[in-house]
Amino acid sequence: MSTFSLGISGLSAAKKHLNTVGNNIANASTVGFKKSRAEFADVYATSGMGSTSNQTGNGVQVTNISQQFSQGGTSFTQRSLDMAIDGNGFFVVEAGNGEINYTRAGMFGVDKNGYVVTNTDYKLQGYPANANGDGIAVGAIDDIFIPQANISPNATSEIDVAFNLDSRADAPTNYIFDPNDSDTYTHLYPSVIYDTLGNSHTMTQYFVKQPPYLPEYGEPTRAIQTLIGAARHGGAGSVAPGSYSPLTDETDVFPGDADGTIGAPDDVGDGTLDADIAAILNGVSVDVLADPEFATAAPAGATVAERTDLADRLKAIKQALSDLVDTEDGRTKEFYEEAYKALDDYLPTVPTEVTGTVFTGALEELAGVIGDGQKAYAGIDTVTGDLRIAVMTTLVAPADPLTAEINSTNVPVPALASDYEDRYNEVVSALEAERDKYVGTEVAGVYQLALNVLQDIEKDWSDPNAAQESMIKVMAGLESEAADNRWHMHVTVDGETVTDDNVNTPDYFSFNFTEFGDLDEPLKTMAIKDWEPKDSLGIFTGADSPQVFEIDLTGTTQFAGSFGANSLAQDGYATGELAGLDIDDEGIIIASYTNSQTKLVGQVALANFRNQQGLTPVGGTMWAESTKSGDPVVNAPGVGIAGNITSKALEDSNVDLSEELVEMIIAQRDYQANAKTLQTADTLTQTIINLR
């Protein structure tokens, strides 16, 4: 009977082998399935003290059907909640009754309550996000929940934006900013911001490159105007303001004080030149230029004496310009050189006599050197001189207030802060009035530059000491050069200008660049404090008002390159609906919303076991822990021996069909061979029976 037992044990083992192979083949396409292997051992029967040297054995037995947890292939999908584990570990799932199972099948979805579940409604376990949705609360694992509610809007409070402003760009031809006139700004950039209700609004930044402010042209321009005026009207006599303006409009920009004194308007008395012009023309014979007045309406120069007088006047002017060229430097020297050259080109050598026509032509050539911008600087110098005298002579004043150093010693503390504030407002009004006379011209532009200089100065008229400091800065600003690399930024929201809501600062923001194209530090905070959100019809939206936000231009450059934004970030957004989920390789689930915002939902947990083959299969491509597997070690993906997560992917079965078909042939062969053993044993038995 032992032969029959051997055959039967072989048939039984081969059948289990075939069943194992068949189960593997059946699950060749099951996601997360792990193939099994039939493991065999021979059987011997001996007594306690017996020997097995002559034993033939009692057949075969299946000692174990072990599962093989090797990595399966990866199939990619389009579903965010499809997850494959790359490496060690199992997803932890819970049945709802406290039963915990483990799986490699990462086919997850969201149930009606918002929980992430398997296709058999087991809830995926992981680490939830904190209350703010910006971090993971690592601790005990729990059901992963996907919130379905809309995300609340957030008002814009900070805008971080960096540009490159093209250093090659020309300053606008019209210095009076108008957002509707592209000739008044250099660049513009729109971006979207949000109010407290989540309404979107268009904020536009207008960048205006500033030309250099060159007040040093003021006095030399006035000096040449004085020479022309004195040559025509007399050096110390009174002249009706603007009476010689028909001569190429050489002095019409500032016709003089009411007394009409030559060299006015910052003169200190009738019949005299003001101190600064007198100092420039020191050594020029005013008597030569004094009398008689050149009459444009009469045929002047009709007599030899008259022609000689006109020649002497031109010689005096030419000599004065030559002396000024020798004594000055820089741009002032170049200006005088240009004036001298214009006169010299017209009349290289002044004869002993000149006619009225030649005299007039020479002065016209000289007046033509004075550009519109220089005329405006002459006017600004006049206003500044008047301000100096008004402020600095209120002390036991310095001998010459027009050349005295501007500091707290020379600028007195006013009795009332309003005294200086009134003076300041008078200066602003005077400059605005001159600007408005020449709208659309370079003259108006230069006056606007001076007004911009005043607006850029931080002023405080709250008390006498603060007013003194403010006046020092005002006078110094008007008389100090402001070079290139200066820009203004105007800001509008939905077409309305917004500012820092400070009456003592301009309605724009100013900043400078270094010679290397970097922002000149320190860069002031640009805070918008008067924005009142409105809809497209100009009706208030009902959002919080005024809404305050800051603009940070850190990183902005001025290089020779195209204008553009290098980076832009702002913290506001509208209300948003859940649009999708993303999962990174650490298993962190991130919810994406229609307002482009994201929020952390949770993090998938992975469990590992000391003995994976000790896990108990429970169906549904899941396993349960057992005493043989050991306790689970739960970690976040990528921590310890836990593998990583691949989203939009599934782990294929690790069954190799070719290998399994070979195993099937082997099992079939074994089965047939063991059946043959039984057949042979039966034949032998029949032979013995037939002996009777």
XYZ file of C-alpha atoms in Angstrom:
692
model
C 0.000 0.000 0.000
C 3.001 2.329 0.444
C 3.342 2.705 -3.322
C -0.277 3.831 -3.559
C 0.344 6.313 -0.708
C 3.365 7.692 -2.515
C 1.374 8.232 -5.681
C -1.548 9.792 -3.883
C 0.735 12.234 -2.010
C 2.321 13.181 -5.299
C -1.047 13.696 -6.976
C -2.185 15.850 -4.049
C 0.978 17.967 -4.143
C 0.817 18.363 -7.903
C -2.828 19.411 -7.629
C -1.969 22.120 -5.053
C 0.891 23.225 -7.255
C -1.510 23.444 -10.192
C -4.068 25.300 -8.061
C -1.427 27.826 -6.998
C -0.338 28.385 -10.568
C -3.945 28.696 -11.688
C -4.664 31.284 -9.001
C -1.621 33.276 -10.074
C -2.716 33.191 -13.684
C -6.257 34.151 -12.731
C -4.935 37.272 -10.959
C -2.364 38.237 -13.550
C -4.263 41.513 -14.101
C -5.329 42.150 -10.507
C -3.899 45.456 -9.244
C -1.590 44.981 -6.280
C -1.845 41.181 -6.400
C 1.154 39.216 -5.155
C 1.757 35.784 -6.653
C 2.077 32.649 -4.531
C 4.467 29.739 -4.653
C 3.817 26.143 -3.572
C 6.651 24.861 -1.400
C 7.158 21.073 -1.027
C 8.968 18.706 1.360
C 9.507 14.960 1.376
C 7.969 12.669 4.032
C 9.765 10.000 6.040
C 8.316 7.768 8.750
C 10.690 6.309 11.370
C 10.495 5.016 14.934
C 12.144 6.922 17.709
C 15.307 4.777 17.689
C 15.014 3.532 14.132
C 17.348 4.134 11.221
C 16.356 5.732 7.932
C 19.212 4.302 5.983
C 16.957 1.792 4.279
C 13.829 3.983 4.124
C 12.461 4.829 0.699
C 10.273 7.674 2.016
C 6.531 8.156 2.314
C 5.934 10.675 -0.441
C 5.630 14.478 -0.554
C 3.730 17.158 1.283
C 2.989 20.862 0.661
C 4.624 22.659 3.548
C 3.629 26.210 2.604
C 1.895 28.370 0.009
C 4.091 31.461 0.330
C 3.276 34.825 -1.240
C 5.983 36.654 -3.126
C 6.013 40.409 -2.295
C 8.330 41.480 -5.057
C 7.637 44.830 -6.774
C 5.096 44.703 -9.580
C 5.178 46.829 -12.694
C 3.584 50.281 -12.879
C 0.666 51.332 -15.041
C -0.058 55.037 -15.330
C -3.564 56.462 -15.210
C -5.200 59.893 -15.182
C -6.744 59.652 -11.714
C -4.977 61.541 -8.913
C -6.157 59.113 -6.259
C -4.655 56.129 -8.060
C -1.461 55.439 -6.132
C 1.354 52.959 -6.501
C 3.923 52.202 -3.803
C 7.475 52.301 -5.086
C 9.335 50.190 -2.536
C 8.279 48.682 0.756
C 5.021 49.134 2.559
C 1.258 48.673 2.489
C -1.614 51.137 2.443
C -3.507 51.054 5.720
C -7.285 50.759 5.291
C -10.101 50.495 7.833
C -13.431 48.756 7.350
C -15.480 51.116 9.510
C -15.859 48.694 12.376
C -12.304 49.074 13.600
C -10.991 46.255 11.416
C -7.626 47.237 9.940
C -6.292 45.646 6.789
C -3.357 46.299 4.492
C -3.140 46.461 0.719
C -0.891 47.297 -2.197
C -3.872 48.004 -4.466
C -3.948 51.795 -4.717
C -7.291 52.247 -6.459
C -8.869 54.936 -4.273
C -11.772 57.300 -4.661
C -13.907 59.639 -2.554
C -17.178 58.473 -1.061
C -20.298 60.583 -0.596
C -19.067 61.782 2.785
C -15.727 62.991 1.476
C -13.542 60.146 2.741
C -10.859 58.512 0.609
C -11.877 54.849 0.222
C -10.936 51.680 -1.650
C -13.252 50.162 -4.241
C -14.596 48.004 -1.416
C -15.330 51.074 0.786
C -12.446 50.617 3.189
C -11.237 54.055 4.371
C -7.653 55.003 3.645
C -5.659 55.911 6.743
C -3.093 58.694 7.045
C -2.008 61.803 8.880
C -4.496 64.719 8.735
C -3.510 68.326 7.910
C -3.456 70.937 10.641
C -6.267 73.436 11.085
C -4.662 76.024 8.783
C -4.115 73.530 5.996
C -0.441 74.422 5.733
C 1.168 71.511 7.573
C 0.754 67.860 8.535
C -0.232 66.941 12.076
C 1.987 63.893 12.509
C 0.635 61.618 15.214
C -2.062 58.965 15.317
C -3.388 57.985 11.903
C -6.993 58.638 11.009
C -9.382 58.538 8.064
C -8.269 60.857 5.263
C -11.019 63.367 4.567
C -11.295 65.606 1.480
C -13.179 68.826 2.365
C -15.751 69.731 -0.270
C -16.526 73.252 0.964
C -15.419 76.323 -0.959
C -12.265 78.046 0.222
C -12.929 81.526 1.644
C -11.540 84.573 -0.215
C -8.519 86.443 1.046
C -7.968 90.157 0.518
C -4.678 91.262 -1.020
C -2.394 92.691 1.647
C 1.040 92.319 0.068
C 2.319 92.327 -3.491
C 5.896 91.252 -4.164
C 6.890 92.129 -7.692
C 10.253 92.605 -9.379
C 10.725 94.267 -12.753
C 13.482 95.202 -15.091
C 13.068 98.838 -16.095
C 14.845 99.498 -19.370
C 17.743 101.875 -18.717
C 17.784 102.777 -22.414
C 14.270 104.201 -22.315
C 13.819 107.935 -22.773
C 11.980 110.016 -20.226
C 8.442 110.952 -21.325
C 8.074 114.086 -23.392
C 5.152 115.181 -21.229
C 6.031 115.316 -17.543
C 2.424 115.742 -16.365
C 1.334 112.174 -15.605
C -1.931 111.049 -17.155
C -2.760 107.327 -17.183
C -4.735 107.885 -20.387
C -1.748 109.410 -22.194
C 1.067 107.010 -23.038
C 3.393 109.971 -23.613
C 3.414 110.635 -19.863
C 4.812 107.315 -18.667
C 7.546 104.905 -19.681
C 6.136 101.491 -18.790
C 2.933 100.061 -17.367
C 2.105 96.684 -15.859
C -1.378 95.432 -14.856
C -2.005 92.733 -12.260
C -5.006 91.364 -10.384
C -5.723 92.010 -6.710
C -8.696 91.075 -4.506
C -10.905 92.776 -1.944
C -12.210 91.171 1.249
C -15.237 89.711 -0.571
C -13.091 88.023 -3.200
C -13.898 90.454 -6.015
C -11.043 90.850 -8.462
C -9.702 94.282 -9.398
C -7.048 95.440 -11.839
C -4.099 97.225 -10.288
C -1.897 99.019 -12.817
C 1.602 100.257 -12.049
C 2.857 103.102 -14.227
C 6.607 103.664 -14.239
C 7.862 107.098 -15.246
C 11.548 107.588 -15.929
C 12.698 110.948 -14.634
C 15.041 113.159 -16.644
C 17.859 114.791 -14.695
C 16.889 117.873 -12.719
C 19.638 120.450 -13.405
C 19.013 123.659 -11.446
C 22.633 124.702 -12.051
C 21.461 126.041 -15.429
C 19.324 128.639 -13.659
C 21.913 131.281 -12.797
C 24.013 131.127 -16.011
C 20.811 131.337 -18.047
C 19.734 134.397 -16.102
C 23.196 135.876 -16.500
C 22.957 135.644 -20.304
C 19.394 136.955 -20.216
C 20.685 139.854 -18.140
C 23.432 140.608 -20.636
C 20.905 140.628 -23.461
C 18.440 142.733 -21.504
C 21.064 145.188 -20.350
C 22.436 145.562 -23.880
C 18.980 146.375 -25.174
C 17.443 148.297 -22.275
C 20.192 149.557 -20.011
C 22.086 147.933 -17.185
C 20.491 149.552 -14.163
C 17.413 151.283 -15.404
C 13.881 150.090 -14.936
C 12.253 148.258 -17.802
C 8.680 147.219 -18.277
C 8.480 143.488 -17.526
C 8.696 141.429 -20.678
C 9.212 144.444 -22.872
C 11.960 142.724 -24.823
C 10.255 139.344 -25.107
C 9.748 139.666 -28.893
C 13.470 138.972 -29.271
C 13.091 135.191 -29.744
C 11.220 135.150 -26.417
C 14.585 135.082 -24.632
C 13.229 136.219 -21.288
C 9.522 135.627 -21.482
C 9.789 132.666 -19.144
C 10.387 135.002 -16.236
C 9.705 138.635 -17.065
C 10.857 140.027 -13.714
C 9.425 141.488 -10.582
C 6.895 144.260 -10.660
C 9.685 146.821 -10.618
C 11.112 145.333 -13.813
C 14.717 145.598 -12.660
C 17.214 143.939 -14.971
C 18.301 140.629 -13.469
C 15.105 140.390 -11.469
C 13.079 138.733 -9.989
C 15.182 137.745 -6.969
C 16.587 141.262 -6.775
C 17.096 142.993 -3.458
C 16.238 146.529 -4.472
C 15.210 148.779 -7.301
C 17.867 149.663 -9.814
C 20.350 146.951 -8.831
C 21.187 143.449 -9.981
C 20.450 140.707 -7.458
C 23.473 139.429 -5.586
C 23.953 136.109 -7.377
C 23.758 137.599 -10.890
C 25.937 140.531 -9.856
C 28.507 138.030 -8.576
C 28.471 136.126 -11.878
C 28.865 139.313 -13.914
C 31.460 140.772 -11.585
C 33.843 142.849 -13.704
C 31.415 143.420 -16.562
C 30.999 147.134 -17.149
C 27.343 147.804 -16.605
C 27.954 151.382 -17.637
C 28.971 150.211 -21.115
C 25.645 148.412 -21.412
C 23.599 151.049 -19.663
C 22.464 153.877 -21.875
C 20.778 154.669 -24.087
C 18.064 152.009 -24.418
C 18.108 150.330 -27.797
C 14.873 151.230 -29.508
C 13.613 148.358 -31.640
C 11.068 150.609 -33.280
C 13.630 153.217 -34.457
C 16.460 152.901 -36.973
C 19.064 152.746 -34.214
C 22.646 153.095 -35.259
C 21.932 155.854 -37.692
C 24.821 157.920 -36.397
C 28.469 157.040 -35.913
C 28.130 157.499 -32.150
C 25.167 155.160 -32.024
C 26.911 152.503 -34.139
C 30.018 152.797 -31.967
C 27.896 152.401 -28.824
C 26.260 149.261 -30.193
C 29.669 147.814 -31.058
C 30.928 148.551 -27.539
C 27.934 146.716 -26.072
C 28.619 143.624 -28.177
C 32.321 143.727 -27.257
C 31.399 143.895 -23.573
C 29.101 140.903 -23.884
C 31.675 138.902 -25.801
C 34.389 139.682 -23.269
C 32.051 138.800 -20.390
C 31.293 135.402 -21.955
C 35.004 134.774 -22.566
C 35.762 135.522 -18.925
C 32.937 133.242 -17.764
C 34.267 130.378 -19.903
C 37.648 130.790 -18.207
C 36.290 130.859 -14.666
C 33.587 128.174 -14.771
C 33.716 124.406 -15.194
C 31.456 121.464 -15.961
C 28.106 121.963 -17.610
C 28.116 125.667 -16.758
C 31.369 126.154 -18.661
C 29.965 124.234 -21.638
C 26.872 126.445 -21.610
C 28.947 129.625 -21.673
C 31.170 128.146 -24.382
C 28.105 127.471 -26.519
C 26.889 131.037 -25.992
C 30.288 132.509 -26.855
C 30.553 130.311 -29.954
C 27.120 131.383 -31.185
C 28.086 135.038 -30.892
C 31.558 134.475 -32.315
C 30.222 132.505 -35.291
C 27.876 135.362 -36.093
C 30.437 138.099 -35.544
C 34.013 136.742 -35.206
C 35.450 140.226 -34.846
C 33.360 143.093 -33.570
C 34.138 146.174 -35.655
C 34.283 149.648 -34.215
C 30.803 150.311 -35.521
C 27.774 148.028 -36.011
C 24.359 148.767 -37.380
C 21.131 148.181 -35.545
C 20.417 145.170 -37.788
C 23.746 143.521 -36.951
C 23.283 144.328 -33.275
C 19.826 142.768 -33.210
C 21.049 139.692 -35.146
C 23.908 139.149 -32.691
C 21.572 139.271 -29.695
C 19.156 136.894 -31.417
C 21.986 134.391 -31.979
C 22.920 134.650 -28.320
C 19.310 134.274 -27.199
C 18.961 131.195 -29.397
C 21.438 129.355 -27.163
C 18.930 129.449 -24.324
C 16.727 126.388 -24.669
C 13.212 126.057 -23.324
C 14.392 123.917 -20.439
C 17.048 126.459 -19.484
C 14.458 129.223 -19.514
C 12.462 127.206 -17.007
C 15.515 126.647 -14.821
C 16.035 130.409 -14.827
C 12.487 130.839 -13.574
C 12.983 128.153 -10.905
C 16.178 129.883 -9.791
C 14.221 133.098 -9.461
C 11.542 131.502 -7.302
C 14.191 129.779 -5.212
C 16.056 133.069 -4.688
C 12.889 134.785 -3.511
C 12.294 131.919 -1.082
C 15.842 132.133 0.256
C 15.561 135.857 0.900
C 12.131 135.507 2.498
C 13.321 132.735 4.840
C 16.939 133.547 5.620
C 16.663 137.290 6.143
C 14.202 136.765 8.971
C 17.287 136.161 11.140
C 19.985 138.638 11.894
C 20.786 137.379 8.438
C 24.033 136.406 6.733
C 25.577 139.088 4.581
C 24.438 137.362 1.392
C 21.380 135.144 1.842
C 21.597 134.016 -1.774
C 24.976 132.330 -1.293
C 24.755 131.367 2.368
C 24.883 127.695 3.269
C 21.509 126.157 3.928
C 21.571 124.677 7.431
C 19.957 125.032 10.832
C 22.281 127.955 11.628
C 21.160 130.066 8.715
C 17.557 128.882 8.421
C 15.703 130.134 11.488
C 13.035 128.331 13.440
C 9.794 130.128 12.517
C 7.529 131.608 15.143
C 4.706 129.546 13.690
C 5.073 126.378 11.629
C 2.394 127.746 9.330
C 4.738 130.607 8.342
C 6.979 128.161 6.482
C 4.081 126.072 5.269
C 2.570 129.196 3.712
C 5.892 130.045 2.081
C 6.124 126.525 0.724
C 2.611 126.685 -0.687
C 3.442 130.023 -2.332
C 6.425 128.435 -4.064
C 4.308 125.513 -5.256
C 1.643 127.897 -6.548
C 4.245 129.998 -8.367
C 5.796 126.959 -10.048
C 2.379 125.560 -10.984
C 1.342 128.891 -12.459
C 4.469 129.047 -14.638
C 4.008 125.402 -15.651
C 0.423 125.999 -16.690
C 1.472 128.850 -18.983
C 3.446 126.463 -21.169
C 1.395 123.249 -21.184
C 2.781 120.654 -23.564
C 6.243 122.208 -23.828
C 9.648 121.446 -22.366
C 9.265 124.554 -20.217
C 6.237 123.037 -18.477
C 8.096 119.760 -18.122
C 11.022 121.332 -16.266
C 8.672 123.201 -13.936
C 6.965 119.877 -13.261
C 10.365 118.354 -12.431
C 10.823 121.035 -9.781
C 7.351 120.295 -8.421
C 8.229 116.592 -8.341
C 11.364 117.391 -6.370
C 9.234 119.208 -3.800
C 6.697 116.395 -3.677
C 9.410 113.794 -3.133
C 10.563 115.588 0.019
C 9.066 114.377 3.280
C 7.701 117.452 4.981
C 6.281 118.042 8.420
C 4.630 121.355 9.242
C 3.264 120.223 12.584
C 5.586 122.349 14.761
C 8.229 125.076 14.271
C 11.251 122.790 14.630
C 9.866 120.246 12.168
C 8.961 123.133 9.837
C 12.559 124.373 9.980
C 13.892 120.953 8.968
C 11.321 120.711 6.195
C 12.232 124.148 4.823
C 15.938 123.258 4.819
C 15.124 120.183 2.736
C 12.857 122.176 0.420
C 15.475 124.829 -0.368
C 18.247 122.266 -0.721
C 16.069 120.159 -3.006
C 15.276 123.047 -5.337
C 18.969 123.931 -5.646
C 20.422 120.403 -5.803
C 20.920 118.332 -8.928
C 18.898 115.136 -9.217
C 20.704 112.858 -11.650
C 19.545 110.002 -13.852
C 18.331 106.615 -12.566
C 15.288 108.146 -10.876
C 11.823 106.687 -11.417
C 8.315 107.397 -10.229
C 5.621 104.760 -9.850
C 1.971 105.758 -10.067
C -0.636 103.183 -9.031
C -4.256 102.909 -10.088
C -6.898 100.351 -9.204
C -9.687 100.001 -11.747
C -8.559 103.298 -13.241
C -8.615 105.317 -10.003
C -5.384 106.637 -8.503
C -4.493 105.163 -5.118
C -1.889 106.563 -2.724
C -0.497 106.319 0.796
C -3.213 108.772 1.914
C -0.631 111.206 3.267
C -1.117 114.876 2.412
C 2.586 115.523 2.980
C 3.745 113.026 0.345
C 3.118 112.943 -3.408
C 0.472 110.787 -5.061
C 3.187 108.555 -6.478
C 6.178 106.613 -5.159
C 9.751 107.468 -6.081
C 12.872 105.314 -6.047
C 16.406 105.440 -7.395
C 18.882 103.001 -8.881
C 22.624 102.818 -8.407
C 25.053 103.095 -11.291
C 25.061 99.283 -11.357
C 21.318 99.009 -11.998
C 20.291 97.875 -8.508
C 17.727 99.583 -6.328
C 19.280 102.222 -4.139
C 18.737 101.303 -0.510
C 16.873 101.789 1.647
C 13.741 101.224 -0.389
C 10.718 102.664 1.346
C 7.633 100.573 1.948
C 5.034 101.477 -0.639
C 1.757 101.278 1.244
C -1.590 101.921 -0.424
C -4.018 103.190 2.197
C -6.904 104.865 0.387
C -8.262 102.174 -1.930
C -12.036 101.886 -1.765
C -13.090 98.795 -3.765
C -15.738 99.458 -6.428
C -17.331 97.407 -9.175
C -17.185 98.111 -12.902
C -19.997 100.671 -12.537
C -18.147 102.588 -9.847
C -20.416 101.306 -7.074
C -18.826 100.225 -3.789
C -18.658 96.437 -3.559
C -19.413 96.329 0.154
C -15.927 95.043 0.937
C -13.846 96.447 3.771
C -12.889 100.028 2.919
C -10.382 101.548 2.721
C -8.356 98.442 2.025
C -4.642 98.631 2.765
C -1.936 96.735 0.913
C 1.804 97.059 0.375
C 3.904 96.856 -2.770
C 7.434 95.488 -2.462
C 9.737 96.111 -5.439
C 12.710 94.260 -3.981
C 14.697 92.686 -6.802
C 13.728 95.328 -9.369
C 16.587 96.314 -11.666
C 17.399 98.952 -14.247
C 19.437 97.224 -16.939
C 19.713 97.706 -20.665
C 17.043 95.144 -21.479
C 13.381 94.901 -22.300
C 10.872 95.915 -19.667
C 9.116 93.033 -17.959
C 8.162 91.437 -14.662
C 10.729 88.953 -13.367
C 8.489 87.728 -10.545
C 5.045 88.465 -9.168
C 3.347 87.162 -6.049
C 0.376 88.526 -4.156
C -1.481 86.955 -1.248
C -5.058 87.690 -2.297
C -7.514 85.373 -3.998
C -11.194 84.936 -4.729
C -13.442 82.237 -3.311
C -12.613 78.858 -4.818
C -14.214 75.487 -5.428
C -12.384 72.191 -5.209
C -10.905 71.525 -8.641
C -8.648 68.531 -8.099
C -6.144 66.689 -5.963
C -2.415 66.225 -6.294
C -0.281 63.728 -4.402
C 3.487 64.001 -4.188
C 6.044 61.231 -3.675
C 5.800 61.696 0.099
C 2.107 60.883 -0.054
C 1.018 64.431 0.803
C -2.423 65.104 -0.636
C -2.902 68.681 -1.840
C -6.311 70.054 -2.782
C -6.362 72.506 -5.712
C -9.087 75.109 -6.021
C -10.486 77.122 -8.912
C -8.905 80.298 -7.507
C -5.421 78.809 -8.015
C -4.984 78.226 -4.297
C -3.917 74.948 -2.720
C -4.493 73.423 0.678
C -2.960 70.418 2.402
C -5.481 67.645 3.056
C -3.363 64.968 4.662
C -0.600 62.462 4.129
C -0.882 58.793 3.283
C 0.537 56.375 5.874
C 2.419 53.183 4.952
C 2.813 50.112 7.142
C 5.733 47.684 7.087
C 6.095 44.272 8.738
C 9.102 42.326 9.865
C 7.711 39.189 8.161
C 5.517 40.059 5.194
C 4.900 36.418 4.387
C 3.346 36.053 7.812
C 0.449 38.291 6.748
C -2.895 36.604 6.369
C -4.695 37.061 3.019
C -8.284 38.169 3.591
C -9.442 38.712 0.012
C -9.980 41.904 -1.890
C -6.192 42.052 -2.421
C -5.809 42.778 1.275
C -3.950 41.228 4.156
C -4.366 41.218 7.904
C -1.597 41.150 10.442
C -0.950 37.944 12.339
C 1.297 36.696 15.076
C 3.703 35.534 12.382
C 3.878 38.915 10.617
C 4.627 40.970 13.696
C 3.201 44.377 14.527
C 2.954 47.015 11.811
C 5.506 49.848 11.717
C 3.638 52.870 10.378
C 5.478 55.810 8.805
C 5.022 58.497 6.217
C 6.213 57.529 2.724
C 9.957 57.911 2.338
C 10.579 57.654 6.078
C 12.604 54.700 7.333
C 12.165 51.702 5.068
C 8.827 52.941 3.711
C 8.722 53.412 -0.035
C 7.533 56.433 -1.963
C 4.184 57.137 -3.585
C 3.604 57.526 -7.308
C 0.333 59.311 -8.022
C -1.780 58.625 -11.120
C -0.325 55.135 -11.239
C -1.182 51.618 -10.097
C 1.053 48.723 -9.192
C 0.461 45.763 -11.480
C 0.308 42.168 -10.352
C 3.788 40.693 -10.048
C 2.648 37.551 -11.907
C 4.805 36.646 -14.913
C 2.519 34.694 -17.261
C 5.377 33.039 -19.135
C 6.818 31.782 -15.896
C 3.440 30.591 -14.694
C 2.750 28.687 -17.915
C 6.037 26.891 -17.482
C 5.071 26.124 -13.889
C 1.736 24.789 -15.166
C 3.530 22.391 -17.519
C 5.715 21.227 -14.631
C 2.666 20.705 -12.393
C 0.890 18.832 -15.197
C 3.946 16.625 -15.734
C 4.196 15.909 -12.017
C 0.530 15.047 -11.882
C 0.775 12.694 -14.843
C 3.899 11.064 -13.460
C 2.308 10.429 -10.069
C -0.783 9.038 -11.781
C 1.547 6.654 -13.605
C 2.948 5.559 -10.243
C -0.550 4.582 -9.144
C -1.208 2.829 -12.429
C 1.997 0.803 -12.126
C 1.263 -0.096 -8.511
C -2.182 -1.287 -9.559
C -0.670 -3.481 -12.279
C 1.696 -5.045 -9.811
C -1.145 -5.707 -7.400
C -3.202 -7.402 -10.121
C -0.232 -9.657 -10.928
C -0.069 -10.789 -7.327
C -3.798 -11.412 -7.229
C -3.653 -13.442 -10.439
C -1.113 -15.846 -8.854
C -4.002 -17.519 -7.032
